[in-house]
Short mmCIF file of C-alpha atoms in Angstrom, two decimals:
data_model
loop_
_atom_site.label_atom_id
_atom_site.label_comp_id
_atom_site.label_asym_id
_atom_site.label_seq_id
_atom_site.Cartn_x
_atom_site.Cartn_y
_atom_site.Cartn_z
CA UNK A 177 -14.35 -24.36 28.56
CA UNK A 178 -13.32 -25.36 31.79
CA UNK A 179 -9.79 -26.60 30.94
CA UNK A 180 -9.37 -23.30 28.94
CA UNK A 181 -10.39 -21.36 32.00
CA UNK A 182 -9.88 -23.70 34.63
CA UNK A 183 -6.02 -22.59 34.83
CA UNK A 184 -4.56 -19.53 36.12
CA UNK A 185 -2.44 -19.23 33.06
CA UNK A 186 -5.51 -18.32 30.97
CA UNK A 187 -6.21 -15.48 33.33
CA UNK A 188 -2.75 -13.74 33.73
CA UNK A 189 -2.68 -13.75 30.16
CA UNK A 190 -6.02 -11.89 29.70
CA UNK A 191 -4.79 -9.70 32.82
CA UNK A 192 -1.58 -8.31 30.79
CA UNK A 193 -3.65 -8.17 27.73
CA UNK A 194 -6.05 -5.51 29.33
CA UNK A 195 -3.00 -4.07 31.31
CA UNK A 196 -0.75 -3.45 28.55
CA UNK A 197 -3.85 -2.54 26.20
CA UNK A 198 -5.06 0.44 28.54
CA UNK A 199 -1.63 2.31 28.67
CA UNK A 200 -1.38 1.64 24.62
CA UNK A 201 -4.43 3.07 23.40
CA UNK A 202 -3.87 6.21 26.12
CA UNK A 203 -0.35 6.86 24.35
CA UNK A 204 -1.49 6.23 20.73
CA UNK A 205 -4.55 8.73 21.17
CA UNK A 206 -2.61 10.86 22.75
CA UNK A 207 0.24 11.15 20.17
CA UNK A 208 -2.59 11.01 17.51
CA UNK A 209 -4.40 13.85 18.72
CA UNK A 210 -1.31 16.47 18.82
CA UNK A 211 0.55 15.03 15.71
CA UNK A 212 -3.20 15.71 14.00
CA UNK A 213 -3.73 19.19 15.05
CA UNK A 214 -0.06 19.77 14.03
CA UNK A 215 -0.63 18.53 10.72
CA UNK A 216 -4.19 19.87 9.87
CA UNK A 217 -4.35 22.77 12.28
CA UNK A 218 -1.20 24.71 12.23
CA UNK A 219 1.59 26.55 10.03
CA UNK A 220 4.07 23.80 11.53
CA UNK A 221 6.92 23.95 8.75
CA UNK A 222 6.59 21.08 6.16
CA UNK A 223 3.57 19.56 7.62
CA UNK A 224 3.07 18.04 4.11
CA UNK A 225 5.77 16.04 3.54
CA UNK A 226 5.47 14.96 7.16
CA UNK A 227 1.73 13.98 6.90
CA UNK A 228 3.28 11.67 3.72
CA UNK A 229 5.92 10.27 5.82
CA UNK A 230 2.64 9.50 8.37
CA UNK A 231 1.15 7.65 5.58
CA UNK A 232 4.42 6.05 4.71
CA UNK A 233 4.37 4.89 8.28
CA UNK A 234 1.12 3.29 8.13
CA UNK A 235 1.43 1.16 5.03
CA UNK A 236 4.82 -0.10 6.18
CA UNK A 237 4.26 -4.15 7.12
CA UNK A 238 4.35 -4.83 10.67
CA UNK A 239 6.80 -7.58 10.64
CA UNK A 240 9.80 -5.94 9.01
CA UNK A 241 9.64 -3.17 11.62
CA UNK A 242 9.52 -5.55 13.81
CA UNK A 243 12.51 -7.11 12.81
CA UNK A 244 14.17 -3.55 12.63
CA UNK A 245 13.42 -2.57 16.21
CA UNK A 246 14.79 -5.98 17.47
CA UNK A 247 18.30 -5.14 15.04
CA UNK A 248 18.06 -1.98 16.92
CA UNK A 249 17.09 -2.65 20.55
CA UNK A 250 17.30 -6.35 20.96
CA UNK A 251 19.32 -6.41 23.77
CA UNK A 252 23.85 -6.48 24.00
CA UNK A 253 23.24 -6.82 20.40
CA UNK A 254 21.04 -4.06 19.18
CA UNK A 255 22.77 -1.48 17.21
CA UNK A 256 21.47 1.32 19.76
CA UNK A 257 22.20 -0.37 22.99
CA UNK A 258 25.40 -0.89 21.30
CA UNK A 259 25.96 2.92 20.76
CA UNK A 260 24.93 3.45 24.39
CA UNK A 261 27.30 0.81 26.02
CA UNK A 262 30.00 2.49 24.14
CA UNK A 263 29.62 5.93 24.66
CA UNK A 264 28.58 5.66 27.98
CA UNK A 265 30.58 2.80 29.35
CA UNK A 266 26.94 0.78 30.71
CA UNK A 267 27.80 -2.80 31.05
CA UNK A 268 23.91 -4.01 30.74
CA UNK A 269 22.13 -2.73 27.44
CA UNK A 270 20.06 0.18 28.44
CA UNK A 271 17.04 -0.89 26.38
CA UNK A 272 14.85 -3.95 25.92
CA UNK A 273 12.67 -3.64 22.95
CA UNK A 274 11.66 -7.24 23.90
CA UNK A 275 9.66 -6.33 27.21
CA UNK A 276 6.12 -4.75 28.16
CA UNK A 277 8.01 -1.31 27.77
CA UNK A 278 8.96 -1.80 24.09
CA UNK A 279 5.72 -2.99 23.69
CA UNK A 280 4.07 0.33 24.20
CA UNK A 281 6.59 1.75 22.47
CA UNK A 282 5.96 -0.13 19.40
CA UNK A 283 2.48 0.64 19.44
CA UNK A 284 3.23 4.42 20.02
CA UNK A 285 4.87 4.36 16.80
CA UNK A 286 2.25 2.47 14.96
CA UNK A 287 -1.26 3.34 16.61
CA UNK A 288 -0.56 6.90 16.33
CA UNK A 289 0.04 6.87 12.31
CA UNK A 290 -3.08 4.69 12.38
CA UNK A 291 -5.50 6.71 13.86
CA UNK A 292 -3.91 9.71 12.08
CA UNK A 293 -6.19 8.73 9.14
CA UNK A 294 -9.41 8.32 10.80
CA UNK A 295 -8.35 11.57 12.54
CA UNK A 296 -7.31 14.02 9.47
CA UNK A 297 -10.79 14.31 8.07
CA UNK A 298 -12.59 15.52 10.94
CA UNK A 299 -9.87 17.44 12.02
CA UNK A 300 -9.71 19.17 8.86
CA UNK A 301 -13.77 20.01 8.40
CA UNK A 302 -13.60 21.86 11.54
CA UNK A 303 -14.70 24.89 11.36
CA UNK A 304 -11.63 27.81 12.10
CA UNK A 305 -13.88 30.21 13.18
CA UNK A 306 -14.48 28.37 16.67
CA UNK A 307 -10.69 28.38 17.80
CA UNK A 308 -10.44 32.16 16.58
CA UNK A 309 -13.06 33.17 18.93
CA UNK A 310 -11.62 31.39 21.45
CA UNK A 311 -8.43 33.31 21.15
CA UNK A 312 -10.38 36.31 21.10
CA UNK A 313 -11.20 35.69 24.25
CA UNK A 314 -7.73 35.64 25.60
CA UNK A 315 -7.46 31.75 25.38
CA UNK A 316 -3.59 30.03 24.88
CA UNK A 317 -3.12 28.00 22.08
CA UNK A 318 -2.68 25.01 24.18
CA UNK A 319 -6.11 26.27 26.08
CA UNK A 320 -7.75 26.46 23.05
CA UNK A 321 -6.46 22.95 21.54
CA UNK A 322 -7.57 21.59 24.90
CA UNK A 323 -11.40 23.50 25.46
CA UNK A 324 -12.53 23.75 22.00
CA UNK A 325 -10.93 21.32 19.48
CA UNK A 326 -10.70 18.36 21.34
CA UNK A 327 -14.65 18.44 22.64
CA UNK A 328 -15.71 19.20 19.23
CA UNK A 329 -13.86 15.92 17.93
CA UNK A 330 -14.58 14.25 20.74
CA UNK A 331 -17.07 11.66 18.90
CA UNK A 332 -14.13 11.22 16.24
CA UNK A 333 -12.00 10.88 19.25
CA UNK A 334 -14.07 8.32 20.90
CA UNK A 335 -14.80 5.78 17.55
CA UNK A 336 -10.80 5.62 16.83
CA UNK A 337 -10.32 5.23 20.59
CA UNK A 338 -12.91 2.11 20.97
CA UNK A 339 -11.56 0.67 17.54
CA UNK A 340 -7.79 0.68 18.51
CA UNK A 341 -8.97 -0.83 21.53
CA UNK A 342 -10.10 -3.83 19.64
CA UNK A 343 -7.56 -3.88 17.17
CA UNK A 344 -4.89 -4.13 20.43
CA UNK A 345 -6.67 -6.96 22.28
CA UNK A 346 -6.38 -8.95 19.25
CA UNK A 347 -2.88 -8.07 18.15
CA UNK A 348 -0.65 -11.28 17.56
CA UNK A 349 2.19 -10.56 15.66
CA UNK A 350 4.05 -7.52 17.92
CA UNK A 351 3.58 -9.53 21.09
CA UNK A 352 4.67 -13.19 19.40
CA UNK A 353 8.34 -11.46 18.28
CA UNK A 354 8.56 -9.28 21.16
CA UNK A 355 7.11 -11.59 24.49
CA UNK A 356 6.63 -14.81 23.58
CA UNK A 357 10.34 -15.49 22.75
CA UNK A 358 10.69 -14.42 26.70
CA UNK A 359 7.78 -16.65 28.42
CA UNK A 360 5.13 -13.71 28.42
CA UNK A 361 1.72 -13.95 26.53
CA UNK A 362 -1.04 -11.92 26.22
CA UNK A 363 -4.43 -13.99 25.52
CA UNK A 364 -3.84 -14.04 21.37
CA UNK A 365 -0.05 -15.37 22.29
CA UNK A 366 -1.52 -17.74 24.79
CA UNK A 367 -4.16 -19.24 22.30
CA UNK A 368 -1.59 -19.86 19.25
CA UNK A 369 0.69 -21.33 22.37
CA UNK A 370 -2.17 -23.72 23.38
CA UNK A 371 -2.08 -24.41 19.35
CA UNK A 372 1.51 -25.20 19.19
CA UNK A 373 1.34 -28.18 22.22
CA UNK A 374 2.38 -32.07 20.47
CA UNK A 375 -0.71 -32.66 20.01
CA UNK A 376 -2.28 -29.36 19.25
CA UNK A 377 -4.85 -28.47 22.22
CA UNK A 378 -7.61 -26.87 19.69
CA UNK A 379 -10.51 -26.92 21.64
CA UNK A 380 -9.02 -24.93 24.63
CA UNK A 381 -7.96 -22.77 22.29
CA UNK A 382 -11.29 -22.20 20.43
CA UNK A 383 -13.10 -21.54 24.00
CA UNK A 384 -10.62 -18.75 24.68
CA UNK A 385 -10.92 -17.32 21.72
CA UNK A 386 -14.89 -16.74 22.21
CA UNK A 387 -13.78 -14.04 24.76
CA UNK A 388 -12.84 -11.52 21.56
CA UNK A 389 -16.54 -11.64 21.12
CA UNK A 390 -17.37 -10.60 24.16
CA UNK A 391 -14.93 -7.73 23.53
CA UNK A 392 -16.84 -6.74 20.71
CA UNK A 393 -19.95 -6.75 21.98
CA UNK A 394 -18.76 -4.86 24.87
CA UNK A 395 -17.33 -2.15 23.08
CA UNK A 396 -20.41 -1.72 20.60
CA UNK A 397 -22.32 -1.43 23.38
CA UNK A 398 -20.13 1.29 25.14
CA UNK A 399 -20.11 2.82 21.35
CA UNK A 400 -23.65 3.20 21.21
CA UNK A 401 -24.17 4.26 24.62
CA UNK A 402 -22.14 7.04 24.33
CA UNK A 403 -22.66 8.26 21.28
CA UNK A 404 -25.50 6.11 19.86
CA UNK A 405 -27.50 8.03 17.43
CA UNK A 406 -26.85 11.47 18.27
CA UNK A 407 -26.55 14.20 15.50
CA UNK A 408 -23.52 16.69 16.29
CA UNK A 409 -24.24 20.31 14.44
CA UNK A 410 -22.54 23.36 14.75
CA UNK A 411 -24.39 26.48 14.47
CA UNK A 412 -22.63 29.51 13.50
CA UNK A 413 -23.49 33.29 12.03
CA UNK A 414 -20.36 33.27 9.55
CA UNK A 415 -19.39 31.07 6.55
CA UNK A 416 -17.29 28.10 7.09
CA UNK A 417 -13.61 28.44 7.38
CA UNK A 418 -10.46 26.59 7.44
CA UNK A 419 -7.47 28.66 8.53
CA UNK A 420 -4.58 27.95 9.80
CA UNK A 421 -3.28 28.34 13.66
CA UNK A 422 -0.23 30.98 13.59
CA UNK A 423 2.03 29.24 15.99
CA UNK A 424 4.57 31.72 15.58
CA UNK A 425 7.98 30.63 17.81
CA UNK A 426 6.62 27.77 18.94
CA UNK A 427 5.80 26.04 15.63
CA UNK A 428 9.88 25.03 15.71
CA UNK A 429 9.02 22.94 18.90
CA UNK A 430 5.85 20.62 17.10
CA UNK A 431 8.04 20.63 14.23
CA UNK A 432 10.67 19.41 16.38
CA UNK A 433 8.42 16.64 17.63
CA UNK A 434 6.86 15.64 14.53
CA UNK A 435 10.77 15.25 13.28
CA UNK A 436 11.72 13.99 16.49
CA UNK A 437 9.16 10.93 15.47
CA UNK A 438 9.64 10.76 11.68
CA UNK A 439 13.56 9.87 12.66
CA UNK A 440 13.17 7.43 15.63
CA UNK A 441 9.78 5.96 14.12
CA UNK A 442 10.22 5.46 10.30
CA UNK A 443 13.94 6.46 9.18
CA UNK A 444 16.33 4.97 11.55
CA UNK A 445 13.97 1.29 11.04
CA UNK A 446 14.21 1.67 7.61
CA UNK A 447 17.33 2.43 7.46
CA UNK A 448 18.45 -0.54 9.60
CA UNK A 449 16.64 -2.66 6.81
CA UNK A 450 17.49 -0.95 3.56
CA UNK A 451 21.38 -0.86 4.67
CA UNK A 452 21.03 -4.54 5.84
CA UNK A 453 20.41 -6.11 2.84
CA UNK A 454 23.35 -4.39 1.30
CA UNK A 455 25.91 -5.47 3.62
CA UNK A 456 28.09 -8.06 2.98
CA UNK A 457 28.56 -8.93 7.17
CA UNK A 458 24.82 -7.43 8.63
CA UNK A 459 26.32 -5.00 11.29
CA UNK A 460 29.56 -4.67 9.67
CA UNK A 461 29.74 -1.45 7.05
CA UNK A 462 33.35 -2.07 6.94
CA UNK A 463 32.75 -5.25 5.13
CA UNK A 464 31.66 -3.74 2.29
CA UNK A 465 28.33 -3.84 0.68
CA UNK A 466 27.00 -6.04 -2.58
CA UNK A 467 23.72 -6.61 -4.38
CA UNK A 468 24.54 -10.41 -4.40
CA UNK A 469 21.69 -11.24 -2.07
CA UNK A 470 18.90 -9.09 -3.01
CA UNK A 471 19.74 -11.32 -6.96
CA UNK A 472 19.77 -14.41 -4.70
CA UNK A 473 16.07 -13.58 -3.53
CA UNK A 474 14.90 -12.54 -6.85
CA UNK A 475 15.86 -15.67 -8.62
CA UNK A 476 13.89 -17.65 -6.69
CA UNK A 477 10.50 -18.58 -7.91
CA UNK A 478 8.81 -18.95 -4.42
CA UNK A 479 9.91 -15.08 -3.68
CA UNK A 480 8.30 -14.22 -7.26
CA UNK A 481 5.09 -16.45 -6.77
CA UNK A 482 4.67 -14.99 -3.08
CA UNK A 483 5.24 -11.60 -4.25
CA UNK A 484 2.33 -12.76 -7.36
CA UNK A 485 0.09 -13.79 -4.52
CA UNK A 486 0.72 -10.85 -1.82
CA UNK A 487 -0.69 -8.51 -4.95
CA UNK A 488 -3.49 -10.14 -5.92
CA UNK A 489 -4.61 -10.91 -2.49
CA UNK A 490 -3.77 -7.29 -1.77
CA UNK A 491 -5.94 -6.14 -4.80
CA UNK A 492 -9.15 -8.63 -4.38
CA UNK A 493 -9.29 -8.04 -0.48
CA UNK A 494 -9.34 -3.96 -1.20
CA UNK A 495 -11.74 -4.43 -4.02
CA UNK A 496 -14.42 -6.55 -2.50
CA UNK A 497 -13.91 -5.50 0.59
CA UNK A 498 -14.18 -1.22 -0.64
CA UNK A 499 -17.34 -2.52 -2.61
CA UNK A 500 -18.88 -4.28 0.13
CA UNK A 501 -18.23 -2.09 2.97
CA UNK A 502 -19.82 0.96 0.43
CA UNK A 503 -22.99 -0.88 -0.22
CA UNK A 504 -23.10 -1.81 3.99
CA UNK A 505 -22.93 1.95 4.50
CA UNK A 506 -24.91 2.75 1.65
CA UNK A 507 -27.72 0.93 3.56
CA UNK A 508 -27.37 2.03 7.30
CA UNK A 509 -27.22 6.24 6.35
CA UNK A 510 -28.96 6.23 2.81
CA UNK A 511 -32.14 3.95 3.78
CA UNK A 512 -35.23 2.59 5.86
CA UNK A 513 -34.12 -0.54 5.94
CA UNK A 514 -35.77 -1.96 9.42
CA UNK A 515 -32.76 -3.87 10.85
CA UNK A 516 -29.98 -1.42 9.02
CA UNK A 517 -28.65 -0.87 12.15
CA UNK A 518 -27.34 -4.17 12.75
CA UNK A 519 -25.15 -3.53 9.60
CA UNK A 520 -23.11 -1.16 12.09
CA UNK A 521 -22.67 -3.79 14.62
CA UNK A 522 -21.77 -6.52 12.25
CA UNK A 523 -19.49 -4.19 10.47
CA UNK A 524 -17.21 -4.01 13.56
CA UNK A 525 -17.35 -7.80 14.02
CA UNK A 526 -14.62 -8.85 11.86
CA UNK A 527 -11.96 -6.17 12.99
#
């Protein structure tokens, strides 16, 4: 412990962990919030397909966009700063995926599909009734969205809030392809570095990584302080409803931004990876394309037997872990149990 912490290293990389996790979670709950409302709460045109692209979005793996967004804004070479230069005669690429500001942007992409689904539901259940009274009252839209739906999900609000939190302090793989290659860590970058030394430094490495515990505990603790056991009812004199908001005009502008982000956010990665594997020269359409490599990858048993495994992980880990996770909930809401409410704490534990 006091080699681990006993260097100044250890602390700047917990001090850009916190500072880039703050300005994440603010941008992904904010984008989550409005692209929710749009979706659940509003005649936005093809809200639908757009809540499917949203899912899309969220199954995607990590590491291919990853790989997309450095193809696309990896510095001189990026396809975009490319475009840019060009058109625009810059001689230094305006963009740097690979700093803290791509960072944030990569998580603005991702957190906000992510807390989408946690958000949905409880968007959804609200009751319509609240926001029409609220406009019968003279209230804006925007007033309205701002008074009454957001306090009434507020508890929703708060649990995907405190959860992204922890999900962001221990992120690894966005920070490893996007800081590490450029000296900066955050404190899961700076443990695998401590890791990597010839010979590995593990128990360093171990002592930092007690801190994400402390992170948990913290957050539980904020969790249950704020919201704790408290029952949240809504009393009204009229049936429940779900209606839609009537945007009118302005439904082209959040359909505008909900496109705006199903383009820059899921097409024009995809696109950069779909068309890549194609391409005879990557980053040369004028080349010509061919199927030769995507046979190439196929006849190789270790692509079969890792696609094999990536399956059956996928389906044991979602099986045990749905059938587990039921019975743990099953226990906290459904029964007596003395110390059920420990099975909330530990539940969080492992995230």
């Amino acid at each position: 412990y006091k080699e681990a912490w006993g260097q100044w290293s250890t602390y700047k990389a917990l001090i850009t962990t916190f500072a880039l996790a703050v300005p994440r979670v603010l941008v992904g709950v904010t984008f989550a919030v409005l692209s929710t409302w749009i979706i659940t709460r509003t005649n936005t045109p093809l809200r639908g397909f757009m809540e499917q692209l949203i899912w899309l979005r969220i199954f995607l793996p990590p590491l291919p966009m990853l790989v997309a967004w450095l193809l696309l804004m990896g510095g001189s070479s990026g396809m975009v700063n490319r475009f840019l230069m060009e058109t625009f005669n810059l001689h230094r690429p305006p963009l740097d995926i690979q700093s803290y500001g791509g960072v944030i942007f990569n998580s603005f992409m991702m957190a906000g599909s992510f807390m989408f689904l946690y958000l949905a539901p409880a968007f959804r259940n609200m009751d319509a009734s609240l926001e029409e009274s609220s406009r019968i009252s003279g209230a804006s839209n925007l007033t309205t969205l701002w008074r009454i739906t957001v306090p009434i999900m507020r508890p929703a609000i708060l649990g995907i809030t405190l959860l992204m939190f922890l999900v962001i302090l221990g992120s690894y793989e966005t920070e490893l392809f996007l800081l590490a290659a450029k000296g900066k860590y955050v404190l899961s970058t700076w443990i695998w570095w401590q890791s990597q030394k010839m010979p590995p430094d593990y128990p360093p490495a171990m002592a930092m990584s007690t801190i994400f515990i402390i992170f948990v505990a913290v957050v539980i603790f904020i969790q249950f302080k704020l919201l704790g056991n408290r029952q949240y009812t809504t009393v009204t004199g009229r049936g429940f409803g779900v209606r839609l908001l009537d945007l009118g005009k302005w439904r082209w502008v959040t359909f505008g931004i909900m496109m705006g982000w199903t383009v820059i956010g899921l097409i024009m990665p995809m696109a950069v990876l779909i068309m890549g594997t194609f391409q005879t020269t990557y980053g040369l359409p004028s080349s010509g394309f061919t199927t030769e490599y995507w046979v190439q990858a196929l006849r190789r048993s270790t692509v079969i037997m890792s696609i094999r495994n990536t399956i059956v992980l996928g389906l044991m880990v979602a099986s045990l872990g749905t059938i587990l996770y039921a019975l743990m909930s099953y226990l906290y809401l459904r029964t007596k149990l003395r110390f059920r409410g420990w099975l909330e704490i530990l539940s969080w534990v492992p995230r």
